[in-house]
Coordinates of N, CA and C and ligand atoms in Angstrom, one line a residue:
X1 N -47.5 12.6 -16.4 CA -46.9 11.9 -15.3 C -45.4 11.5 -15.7
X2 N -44.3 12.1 -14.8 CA -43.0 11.5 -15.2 C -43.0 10.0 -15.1
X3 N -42.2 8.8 -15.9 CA -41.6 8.0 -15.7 C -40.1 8.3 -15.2
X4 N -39.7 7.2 -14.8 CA -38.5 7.0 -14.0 C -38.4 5.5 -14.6
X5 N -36.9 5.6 -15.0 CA -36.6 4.4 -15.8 C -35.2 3.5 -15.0
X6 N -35.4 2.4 -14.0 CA -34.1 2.0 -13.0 C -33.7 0.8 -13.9
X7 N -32.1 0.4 -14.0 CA -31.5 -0.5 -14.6 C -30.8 -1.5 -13.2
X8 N -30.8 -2.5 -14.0 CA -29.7 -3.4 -13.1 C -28.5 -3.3 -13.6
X9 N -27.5 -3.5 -13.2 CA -26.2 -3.7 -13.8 C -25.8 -5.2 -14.6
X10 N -25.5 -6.4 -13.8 CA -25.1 -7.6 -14.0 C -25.9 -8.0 -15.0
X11 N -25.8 -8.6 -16.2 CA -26.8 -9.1 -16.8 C -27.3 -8.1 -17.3
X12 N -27.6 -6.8 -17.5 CA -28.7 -6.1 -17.9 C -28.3 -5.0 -19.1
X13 N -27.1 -4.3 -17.9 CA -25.9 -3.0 -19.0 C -24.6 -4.0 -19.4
X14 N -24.2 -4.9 -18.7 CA -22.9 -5.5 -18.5 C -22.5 -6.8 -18.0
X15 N -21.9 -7.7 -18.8 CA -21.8 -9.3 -18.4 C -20.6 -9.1 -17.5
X16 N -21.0 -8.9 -16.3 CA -20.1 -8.7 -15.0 C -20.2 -10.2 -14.8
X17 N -21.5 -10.8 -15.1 CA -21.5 -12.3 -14.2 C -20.2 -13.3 -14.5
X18 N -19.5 -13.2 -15.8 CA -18.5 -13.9 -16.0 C -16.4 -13.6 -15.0
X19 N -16.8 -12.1 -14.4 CA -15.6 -12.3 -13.6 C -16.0 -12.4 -12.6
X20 N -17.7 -12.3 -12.2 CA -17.7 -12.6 -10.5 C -17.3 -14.2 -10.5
X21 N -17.8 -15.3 -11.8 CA -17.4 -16.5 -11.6 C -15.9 -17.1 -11.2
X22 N -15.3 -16.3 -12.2 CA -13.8 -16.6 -11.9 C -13.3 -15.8 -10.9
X23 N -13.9 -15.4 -9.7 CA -13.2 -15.0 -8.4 C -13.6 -15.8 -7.5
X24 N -14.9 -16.3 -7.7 CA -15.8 -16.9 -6.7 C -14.9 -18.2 -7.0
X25 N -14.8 -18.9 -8.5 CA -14.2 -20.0 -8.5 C -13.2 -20.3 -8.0
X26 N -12.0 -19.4 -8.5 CA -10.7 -19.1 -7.9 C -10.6 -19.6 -6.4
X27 N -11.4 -18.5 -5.2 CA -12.0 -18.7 -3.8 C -12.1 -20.4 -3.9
X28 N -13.1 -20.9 -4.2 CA -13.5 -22.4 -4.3 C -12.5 -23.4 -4.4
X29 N -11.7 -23.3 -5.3 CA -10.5 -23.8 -5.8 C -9.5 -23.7 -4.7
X30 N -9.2 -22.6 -3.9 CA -8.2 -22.3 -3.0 C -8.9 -22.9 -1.9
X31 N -9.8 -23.7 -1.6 CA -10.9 -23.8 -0.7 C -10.9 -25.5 -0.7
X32 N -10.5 -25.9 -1.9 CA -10.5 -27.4 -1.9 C -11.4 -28.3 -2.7
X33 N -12.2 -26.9 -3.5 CA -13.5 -27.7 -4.3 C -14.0 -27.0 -5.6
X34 N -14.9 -27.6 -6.3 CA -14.8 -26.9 -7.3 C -16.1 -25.9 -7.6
X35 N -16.3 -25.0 -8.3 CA -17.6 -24.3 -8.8 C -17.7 -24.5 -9.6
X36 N -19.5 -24.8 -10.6 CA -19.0 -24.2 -11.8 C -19.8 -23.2 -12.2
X37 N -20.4 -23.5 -13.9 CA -20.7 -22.3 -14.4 C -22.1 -22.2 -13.7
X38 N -23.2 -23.8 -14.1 CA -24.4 -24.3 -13.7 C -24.3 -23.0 -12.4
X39 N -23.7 -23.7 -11.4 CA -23.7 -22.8 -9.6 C -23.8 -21.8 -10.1
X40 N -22.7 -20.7 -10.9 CA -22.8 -19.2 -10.8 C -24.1 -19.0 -10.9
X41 N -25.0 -19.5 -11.4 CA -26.3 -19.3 -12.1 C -27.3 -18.5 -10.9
X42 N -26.7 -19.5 -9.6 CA -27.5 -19.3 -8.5 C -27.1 -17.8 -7.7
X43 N -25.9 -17.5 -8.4 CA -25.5 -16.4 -8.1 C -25.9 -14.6 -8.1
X44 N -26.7 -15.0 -9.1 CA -26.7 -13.9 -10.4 C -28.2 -12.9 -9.5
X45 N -27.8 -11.9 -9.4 CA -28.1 -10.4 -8.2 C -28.1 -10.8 -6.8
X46 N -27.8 -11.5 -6.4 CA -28.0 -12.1 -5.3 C -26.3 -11.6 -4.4
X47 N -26.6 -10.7 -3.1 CA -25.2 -9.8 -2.7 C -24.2 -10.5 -2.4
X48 N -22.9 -9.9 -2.4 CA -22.0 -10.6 -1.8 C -21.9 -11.4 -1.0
X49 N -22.3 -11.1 0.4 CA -22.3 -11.8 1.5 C -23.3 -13.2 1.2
X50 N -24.4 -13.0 0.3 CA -25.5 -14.5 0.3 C -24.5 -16.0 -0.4
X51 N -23.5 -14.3 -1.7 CA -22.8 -15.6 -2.3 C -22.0 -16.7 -2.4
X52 N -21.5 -16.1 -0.7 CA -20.4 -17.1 -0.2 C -21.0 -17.6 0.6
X53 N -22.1 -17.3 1.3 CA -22.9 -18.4 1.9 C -23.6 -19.9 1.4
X54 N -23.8 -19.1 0.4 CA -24.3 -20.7 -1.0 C -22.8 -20.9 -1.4
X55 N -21.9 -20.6 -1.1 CA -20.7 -21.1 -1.8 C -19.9 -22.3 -0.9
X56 N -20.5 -22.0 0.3 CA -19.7 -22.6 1.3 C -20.9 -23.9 1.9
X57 N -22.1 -23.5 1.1 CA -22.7 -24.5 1.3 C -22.8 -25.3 0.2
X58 N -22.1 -25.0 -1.1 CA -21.9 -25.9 -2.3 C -20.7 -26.9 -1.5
X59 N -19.7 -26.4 -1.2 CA -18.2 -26.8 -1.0 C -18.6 -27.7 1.0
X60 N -19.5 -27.8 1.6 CA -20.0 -28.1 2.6 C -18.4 -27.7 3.5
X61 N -18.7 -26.7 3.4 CA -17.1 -25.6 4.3 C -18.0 -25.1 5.8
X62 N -17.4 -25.3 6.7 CA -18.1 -24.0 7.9 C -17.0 -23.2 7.6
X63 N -16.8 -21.9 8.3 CA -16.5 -20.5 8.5 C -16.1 -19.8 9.6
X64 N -15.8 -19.4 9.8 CA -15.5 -18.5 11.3 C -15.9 -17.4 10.8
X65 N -16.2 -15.8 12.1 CA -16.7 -14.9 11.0 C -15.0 -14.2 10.6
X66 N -14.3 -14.8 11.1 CA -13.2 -13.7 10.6 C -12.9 -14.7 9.1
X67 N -12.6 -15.5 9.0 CA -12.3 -16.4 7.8 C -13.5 -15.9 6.9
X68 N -14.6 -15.8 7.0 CA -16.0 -15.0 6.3 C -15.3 -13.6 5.7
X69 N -15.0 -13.1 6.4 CA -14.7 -11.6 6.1 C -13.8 -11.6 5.5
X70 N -12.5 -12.2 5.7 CA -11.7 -12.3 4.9 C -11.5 -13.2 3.3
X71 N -12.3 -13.8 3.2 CA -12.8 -14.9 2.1 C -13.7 -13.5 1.1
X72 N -14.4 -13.1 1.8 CA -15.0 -11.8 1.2 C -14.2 -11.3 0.7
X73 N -13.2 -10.9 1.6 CA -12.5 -9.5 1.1 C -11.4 -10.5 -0.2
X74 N -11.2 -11.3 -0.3 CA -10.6 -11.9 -1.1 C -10.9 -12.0 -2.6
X75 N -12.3 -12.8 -2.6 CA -12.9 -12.7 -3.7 C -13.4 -11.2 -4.8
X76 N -13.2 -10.5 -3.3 CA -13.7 -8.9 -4.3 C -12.1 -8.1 -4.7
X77 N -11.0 -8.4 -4.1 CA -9.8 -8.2 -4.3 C -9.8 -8.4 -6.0
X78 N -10.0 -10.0 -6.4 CA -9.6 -11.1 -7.2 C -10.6 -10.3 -8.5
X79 N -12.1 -9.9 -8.2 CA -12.9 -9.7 -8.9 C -12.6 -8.2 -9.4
X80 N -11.9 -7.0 -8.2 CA -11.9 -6.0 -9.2 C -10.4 -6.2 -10.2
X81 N -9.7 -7.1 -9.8 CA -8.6 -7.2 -10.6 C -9.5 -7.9 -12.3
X82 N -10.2 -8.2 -12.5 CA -10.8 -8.8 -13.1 C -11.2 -7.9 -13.7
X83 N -12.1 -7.1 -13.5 CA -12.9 -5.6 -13.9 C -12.1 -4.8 -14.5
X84 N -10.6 -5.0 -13.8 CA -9.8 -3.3 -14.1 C -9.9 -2.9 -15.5
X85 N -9.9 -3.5 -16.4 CA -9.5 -3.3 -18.0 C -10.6 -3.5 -18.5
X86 N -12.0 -3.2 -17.8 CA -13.5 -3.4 -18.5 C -13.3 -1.9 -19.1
X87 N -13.8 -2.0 -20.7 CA -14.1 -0.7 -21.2 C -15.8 -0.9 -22.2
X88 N -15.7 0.1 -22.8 CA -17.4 0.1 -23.5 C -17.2 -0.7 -24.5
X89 N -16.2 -1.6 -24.8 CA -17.2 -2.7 -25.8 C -17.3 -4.1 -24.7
X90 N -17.4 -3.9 -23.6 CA -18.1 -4.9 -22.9 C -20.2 -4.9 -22.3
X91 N -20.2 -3.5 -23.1 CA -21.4 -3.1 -22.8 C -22.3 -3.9 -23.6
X92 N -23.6 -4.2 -23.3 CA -24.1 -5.5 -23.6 C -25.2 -4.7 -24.7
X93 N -25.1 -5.6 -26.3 CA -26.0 -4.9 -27.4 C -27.3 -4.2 -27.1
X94 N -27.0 -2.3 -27.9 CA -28.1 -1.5 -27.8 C -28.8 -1.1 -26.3
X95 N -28.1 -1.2 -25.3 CA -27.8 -0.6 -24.0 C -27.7 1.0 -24.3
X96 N -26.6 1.4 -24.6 CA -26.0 2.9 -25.2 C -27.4 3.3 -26.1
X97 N -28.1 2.9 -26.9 CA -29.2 3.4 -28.2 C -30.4 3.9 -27.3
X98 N -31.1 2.6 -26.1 CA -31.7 3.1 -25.0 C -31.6 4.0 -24.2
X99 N -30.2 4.2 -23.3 CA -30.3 5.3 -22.7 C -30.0 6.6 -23.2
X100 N -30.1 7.1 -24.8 CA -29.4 8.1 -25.2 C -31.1 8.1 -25.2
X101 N -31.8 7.2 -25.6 CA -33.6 7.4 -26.1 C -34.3 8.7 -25.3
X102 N -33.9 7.6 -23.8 CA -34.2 8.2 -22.6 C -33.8 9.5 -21.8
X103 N -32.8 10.0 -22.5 CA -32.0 11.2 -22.3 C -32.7 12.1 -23.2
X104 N -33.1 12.0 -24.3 CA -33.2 12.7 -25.5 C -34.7 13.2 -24.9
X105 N -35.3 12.5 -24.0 CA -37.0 12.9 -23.5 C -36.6 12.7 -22.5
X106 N -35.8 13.3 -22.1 CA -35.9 13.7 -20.4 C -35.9 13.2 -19.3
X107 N -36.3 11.7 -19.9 CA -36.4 10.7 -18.7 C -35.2 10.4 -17.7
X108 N -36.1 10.5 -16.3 CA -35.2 10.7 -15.4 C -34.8 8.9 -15.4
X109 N -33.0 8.5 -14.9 CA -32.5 7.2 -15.5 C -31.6 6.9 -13.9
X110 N -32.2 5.5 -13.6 CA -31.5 5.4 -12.2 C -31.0 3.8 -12.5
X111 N -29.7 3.5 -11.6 CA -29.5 2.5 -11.5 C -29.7 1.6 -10.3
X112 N -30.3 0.0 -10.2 CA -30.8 -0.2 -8.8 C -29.7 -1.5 -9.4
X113 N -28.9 -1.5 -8.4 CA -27.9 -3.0 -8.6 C -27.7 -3.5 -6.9
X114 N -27.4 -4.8 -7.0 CA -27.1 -5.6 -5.7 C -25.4 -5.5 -5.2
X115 N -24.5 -4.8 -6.6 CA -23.1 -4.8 -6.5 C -22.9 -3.5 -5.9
X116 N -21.7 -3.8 -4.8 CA -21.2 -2.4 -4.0 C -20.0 -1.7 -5.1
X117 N -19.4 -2.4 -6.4 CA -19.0 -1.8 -7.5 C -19.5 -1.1 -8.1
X118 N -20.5 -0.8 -8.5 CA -21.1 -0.8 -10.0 C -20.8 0.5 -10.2
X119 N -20.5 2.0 -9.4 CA -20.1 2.8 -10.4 C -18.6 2.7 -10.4
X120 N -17.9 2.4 -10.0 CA -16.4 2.2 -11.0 C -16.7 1.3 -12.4
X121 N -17.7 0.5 -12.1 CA -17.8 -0.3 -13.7 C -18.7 1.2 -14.6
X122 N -19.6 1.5 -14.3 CA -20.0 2.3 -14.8 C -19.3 3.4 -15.9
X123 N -18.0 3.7 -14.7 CA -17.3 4.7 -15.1 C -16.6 3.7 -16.1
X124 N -16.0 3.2 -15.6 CA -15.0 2.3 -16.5 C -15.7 2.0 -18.3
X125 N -16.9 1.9 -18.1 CA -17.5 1.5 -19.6 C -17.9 2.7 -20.2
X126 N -17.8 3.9 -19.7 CA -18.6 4.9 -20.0 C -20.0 5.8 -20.1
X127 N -20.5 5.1 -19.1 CA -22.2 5.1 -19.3 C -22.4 5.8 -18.1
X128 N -21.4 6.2 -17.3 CA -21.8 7.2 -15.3 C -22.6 8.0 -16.0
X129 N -22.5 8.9 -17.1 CA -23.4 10.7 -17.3 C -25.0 10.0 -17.2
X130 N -25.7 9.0 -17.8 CA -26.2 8.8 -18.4 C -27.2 9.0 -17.1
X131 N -27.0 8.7 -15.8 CA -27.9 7.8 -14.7 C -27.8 9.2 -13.8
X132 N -29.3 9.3 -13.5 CA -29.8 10.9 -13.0 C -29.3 10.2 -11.4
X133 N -29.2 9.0 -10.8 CA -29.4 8.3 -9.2 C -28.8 6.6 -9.6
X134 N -28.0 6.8 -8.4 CA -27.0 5.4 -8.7 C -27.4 4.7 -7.4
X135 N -28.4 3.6 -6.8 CA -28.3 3.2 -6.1 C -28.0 1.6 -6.0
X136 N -26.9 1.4 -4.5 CA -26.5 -0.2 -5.2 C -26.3 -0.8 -3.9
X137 N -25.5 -1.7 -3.9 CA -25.1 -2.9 -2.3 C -24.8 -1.6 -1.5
X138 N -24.2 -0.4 -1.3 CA -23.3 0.6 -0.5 C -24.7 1.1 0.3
X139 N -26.3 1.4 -0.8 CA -27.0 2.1 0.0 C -28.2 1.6 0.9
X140 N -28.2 0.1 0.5 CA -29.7 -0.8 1.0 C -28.8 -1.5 1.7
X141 N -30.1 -2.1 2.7 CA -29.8 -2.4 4.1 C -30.4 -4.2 3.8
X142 N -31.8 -4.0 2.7 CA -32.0 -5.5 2.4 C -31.8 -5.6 0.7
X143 N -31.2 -7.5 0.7 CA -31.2 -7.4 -0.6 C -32.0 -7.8 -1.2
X144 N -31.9 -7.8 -2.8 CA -33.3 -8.1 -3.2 C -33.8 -9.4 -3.1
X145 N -34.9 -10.2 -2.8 CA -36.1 -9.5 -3.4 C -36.6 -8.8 -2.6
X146 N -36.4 -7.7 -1.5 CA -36.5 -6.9 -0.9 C -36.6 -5.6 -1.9
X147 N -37.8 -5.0 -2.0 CA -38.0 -3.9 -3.2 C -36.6 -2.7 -2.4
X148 N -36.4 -2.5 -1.7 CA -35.7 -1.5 -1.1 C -35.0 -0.8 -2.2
X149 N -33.9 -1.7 -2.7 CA -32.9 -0.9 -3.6 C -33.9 -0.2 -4.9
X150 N -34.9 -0.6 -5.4 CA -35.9 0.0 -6.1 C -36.7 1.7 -5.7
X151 N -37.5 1.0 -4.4 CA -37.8 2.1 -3.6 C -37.2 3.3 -3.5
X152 N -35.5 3.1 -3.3 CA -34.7 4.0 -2.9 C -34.0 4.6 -4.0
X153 N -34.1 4.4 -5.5 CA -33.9 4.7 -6.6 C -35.3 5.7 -7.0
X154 N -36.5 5.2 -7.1 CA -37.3 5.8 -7.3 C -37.6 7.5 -6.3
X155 N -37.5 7.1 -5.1 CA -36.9 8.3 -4.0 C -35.8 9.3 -4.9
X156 N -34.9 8.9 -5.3 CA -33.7 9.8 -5.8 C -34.6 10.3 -7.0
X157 N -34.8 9.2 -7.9 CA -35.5 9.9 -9.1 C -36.5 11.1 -9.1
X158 N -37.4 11.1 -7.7 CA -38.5 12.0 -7.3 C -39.6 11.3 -8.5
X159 N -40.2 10.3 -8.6 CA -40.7 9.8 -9.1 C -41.3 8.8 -8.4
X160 N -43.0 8.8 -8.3 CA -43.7 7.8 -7.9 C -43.1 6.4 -8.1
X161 N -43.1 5.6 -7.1 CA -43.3 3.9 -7.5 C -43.5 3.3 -8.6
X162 N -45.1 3.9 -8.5 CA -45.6 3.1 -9.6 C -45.6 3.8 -11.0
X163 N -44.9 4.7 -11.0 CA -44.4 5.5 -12.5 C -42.9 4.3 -12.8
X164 N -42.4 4.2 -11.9 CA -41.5 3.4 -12.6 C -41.2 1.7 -13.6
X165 N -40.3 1.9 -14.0 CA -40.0 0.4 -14.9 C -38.9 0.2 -14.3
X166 N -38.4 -1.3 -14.2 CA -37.3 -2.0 -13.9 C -37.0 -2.9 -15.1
X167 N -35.2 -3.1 -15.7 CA -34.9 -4.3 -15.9 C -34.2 -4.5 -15.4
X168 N -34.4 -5.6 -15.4 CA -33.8 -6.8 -14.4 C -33.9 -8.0 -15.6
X169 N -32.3 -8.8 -14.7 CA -31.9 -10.2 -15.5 C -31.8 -11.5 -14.1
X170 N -32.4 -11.2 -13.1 CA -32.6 -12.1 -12.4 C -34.1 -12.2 -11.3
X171 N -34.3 -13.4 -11.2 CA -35.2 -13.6 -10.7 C -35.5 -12.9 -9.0
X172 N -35.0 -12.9 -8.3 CA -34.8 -12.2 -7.4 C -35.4 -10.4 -7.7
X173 N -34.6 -10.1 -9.0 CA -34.8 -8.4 -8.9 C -36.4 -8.5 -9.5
X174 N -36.6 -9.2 -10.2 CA -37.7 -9.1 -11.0 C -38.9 -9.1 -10.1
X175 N -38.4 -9.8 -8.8 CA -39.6 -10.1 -7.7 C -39.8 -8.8 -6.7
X176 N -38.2 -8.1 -6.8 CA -38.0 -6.9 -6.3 C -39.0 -5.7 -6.8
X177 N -38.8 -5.8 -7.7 CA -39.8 -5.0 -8.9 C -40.9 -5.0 -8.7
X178 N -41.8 -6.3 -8.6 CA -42.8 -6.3 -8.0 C -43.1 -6.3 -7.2
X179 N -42.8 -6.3 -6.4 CA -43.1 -5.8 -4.7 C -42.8 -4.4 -4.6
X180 N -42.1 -3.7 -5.6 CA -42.0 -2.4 -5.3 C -43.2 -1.7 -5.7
X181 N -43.9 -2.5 -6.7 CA -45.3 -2.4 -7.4 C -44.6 -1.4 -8.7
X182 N -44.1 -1.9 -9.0 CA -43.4 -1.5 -10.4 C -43.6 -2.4 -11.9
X183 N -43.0 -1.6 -12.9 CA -43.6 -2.2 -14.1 C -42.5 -3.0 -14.1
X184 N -42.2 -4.7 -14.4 CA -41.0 -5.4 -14.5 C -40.7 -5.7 -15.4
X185 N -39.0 -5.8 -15.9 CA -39.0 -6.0 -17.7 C -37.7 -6.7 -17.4
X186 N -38.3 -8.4 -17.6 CA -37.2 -9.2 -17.5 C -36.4 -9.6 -19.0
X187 N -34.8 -9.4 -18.9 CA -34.0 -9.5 -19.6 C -33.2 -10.8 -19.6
X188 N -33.5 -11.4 -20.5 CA -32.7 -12.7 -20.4 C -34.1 -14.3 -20.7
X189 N -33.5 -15.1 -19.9 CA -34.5 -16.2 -20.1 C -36.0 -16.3 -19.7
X190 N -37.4 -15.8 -20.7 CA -38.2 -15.8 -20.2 C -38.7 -17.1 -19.4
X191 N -38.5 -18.1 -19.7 CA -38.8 -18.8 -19.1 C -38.8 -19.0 -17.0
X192 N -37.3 -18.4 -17.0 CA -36.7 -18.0 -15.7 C -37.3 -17.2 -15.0
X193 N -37.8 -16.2 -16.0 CA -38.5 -14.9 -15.7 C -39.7 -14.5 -15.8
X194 N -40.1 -16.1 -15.7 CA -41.4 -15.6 -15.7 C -42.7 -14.9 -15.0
X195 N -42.0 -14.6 -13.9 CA -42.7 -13.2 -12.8 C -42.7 -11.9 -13.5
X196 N -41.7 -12.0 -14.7 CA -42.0 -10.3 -15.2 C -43.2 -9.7 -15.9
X197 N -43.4 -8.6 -16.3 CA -44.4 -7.9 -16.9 C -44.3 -8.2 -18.2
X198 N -42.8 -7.8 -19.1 CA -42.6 -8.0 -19.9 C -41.1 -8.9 -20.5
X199 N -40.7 -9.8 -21.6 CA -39.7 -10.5 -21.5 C -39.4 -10.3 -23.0
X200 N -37.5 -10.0 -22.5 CA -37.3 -10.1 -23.6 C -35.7 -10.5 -23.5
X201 N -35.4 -11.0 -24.4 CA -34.1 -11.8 -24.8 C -32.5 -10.8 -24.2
X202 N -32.7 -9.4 -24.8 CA -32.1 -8.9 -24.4 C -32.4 -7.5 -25.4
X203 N -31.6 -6.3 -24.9 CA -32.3 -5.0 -25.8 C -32.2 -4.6 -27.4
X204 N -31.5 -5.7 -28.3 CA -31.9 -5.9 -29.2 C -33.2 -6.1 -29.9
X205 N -34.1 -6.8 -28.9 CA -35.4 -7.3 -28.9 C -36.4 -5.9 -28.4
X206 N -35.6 -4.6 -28.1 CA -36.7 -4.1 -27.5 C -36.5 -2.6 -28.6
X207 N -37.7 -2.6 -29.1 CA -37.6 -1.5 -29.9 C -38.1 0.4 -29.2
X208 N -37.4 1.1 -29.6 CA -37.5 2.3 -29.2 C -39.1 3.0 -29.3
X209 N -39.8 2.2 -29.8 CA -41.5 2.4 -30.1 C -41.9 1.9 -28.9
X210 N -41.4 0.8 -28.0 CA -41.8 0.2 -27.0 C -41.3 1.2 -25.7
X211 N -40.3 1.3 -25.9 CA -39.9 2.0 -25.1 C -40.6 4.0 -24.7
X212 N -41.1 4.0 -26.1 CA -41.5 5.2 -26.0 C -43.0 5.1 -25.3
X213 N -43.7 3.8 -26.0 CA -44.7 3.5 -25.1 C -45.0 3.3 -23.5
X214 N -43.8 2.8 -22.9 CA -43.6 2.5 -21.2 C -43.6 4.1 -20.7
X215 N -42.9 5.4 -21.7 CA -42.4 6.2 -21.0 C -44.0 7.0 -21.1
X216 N -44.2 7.1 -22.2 CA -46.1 7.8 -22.3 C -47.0 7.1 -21.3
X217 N -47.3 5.8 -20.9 CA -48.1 5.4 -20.6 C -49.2 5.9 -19.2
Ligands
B16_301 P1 -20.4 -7.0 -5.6 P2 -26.6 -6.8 -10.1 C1 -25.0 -8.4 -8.6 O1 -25.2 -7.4 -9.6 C2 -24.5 -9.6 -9.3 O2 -25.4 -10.2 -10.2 C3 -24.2 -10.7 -8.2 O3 -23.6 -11.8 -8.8 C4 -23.2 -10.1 -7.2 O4 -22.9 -11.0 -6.2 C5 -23.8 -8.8 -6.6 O5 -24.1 -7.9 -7.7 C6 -22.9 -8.1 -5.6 O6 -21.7 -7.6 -6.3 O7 -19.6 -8.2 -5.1 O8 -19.7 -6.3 -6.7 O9 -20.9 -6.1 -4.5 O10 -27.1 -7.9 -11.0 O11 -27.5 -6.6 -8.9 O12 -26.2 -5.6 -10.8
MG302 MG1 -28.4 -8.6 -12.6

């Protein structure tokens, strides 16, 4: 039986969460109020458009939708300026050792992210060859915990559902995962995460014996 192996981006290949904060802050700041790190928290896979919704309901702001859209488009201006000079030692430890694992046995390797970026980050760190299906914010209609962006990774992959594994570093994707009826492998705070299958700190902690295990199973 193939496995199909889908990553998240934010938190998982790449600490993107640190310039979405300083765009979103920035926005905030120009706005009259402040963000901080705590809030980003609430942030983390959750799409653009939700983020300025909880943003503006931190800062108790109403909106027009043109002010909306433009506030959008502002923050993502601010944020790829932020990105431009990401290269591969931003890639988050033993990321690169996994997907070369997963290459080396064939395993088909898809990305499911909530960012309408993620392959210019991709490209930018060096990791595009690696991912057989890139799906992200550009191809789903719901965000997570809506399995969709999962679903529609596993579709590209040509790989059952339930052959696949997700990690994920937010609680939202992790929920995604299971509702896709997928194997879930939360990255980051087990405690947070505790809806996953499996938990681990980050892929330091995950040995290539484990991983060879998920792909046999
Ligand atoms: P963009 P992930 C998510 O990435 C981030 O965690 C979340 O903070 C961000 O709002 C979302 O992407 C959308 O990003 O503004 O670039 O479209 O964790 O799903 O890879
Ligand atoms: Mg994430």
């Amino acid at each position: 039986m193939t496995k199909g192996l889908i990553f998240d981006l934010d938190g998982v290949i790449v600490d993107t969460a640190k310039y979405h904060y300083l765009a979103w802050k920035k926005l905030a700041n120009t706005l009259g109020f402040e963000f901080t790190k705590e809030q980003n928290e609430l942030f983390k896979g959750v799409s653009r458009k939700r983020c300025l919704e909880i943003l503006l309901e931190i800062g108790n702001r109403e909106a027009t939708q043109k002010e909306f859209d433009t506030w959008m488009l502002e923050k993502n201006v601010d944020y790829l300026e932020y990105i431009e000079n990401m290269d591969a030692s931003e890639i988050l430890p033993d990321v690169p050792k996994v997907l070369q694992y997963l290459k080396d046995n064939n395993i088909p390797i898809a990305l499911g992210s909530a960012s309408k970026n993620a392959q210019p980050i991709l490209e930018k760190v060096g990791l595009l060859h690696y991912f057989d299906a890139i799906v992200d914010g550009n191809h789903v209609t719901k965000a997570k915990p809506d399995p969709e962006v999962f679903l529609l990774a596993a579709k590209q992959l040509k790989v059952e559902a339930s052959d696949c594994v997700v990690f994920e570093d937010a609680v939202a994707g992790v929920e995604a995962a299971n509702a896709a009826n997928m194997i879930s492998i939360g990255i980051g705070d087990e405690n947070v995460l505790s809806e996953a299958q499996f938990n681990f700190k980050d892929f330091t902690e995950i040995s290539l014996n484990f991983i060879q295990k998920l792909i046999e199973k």
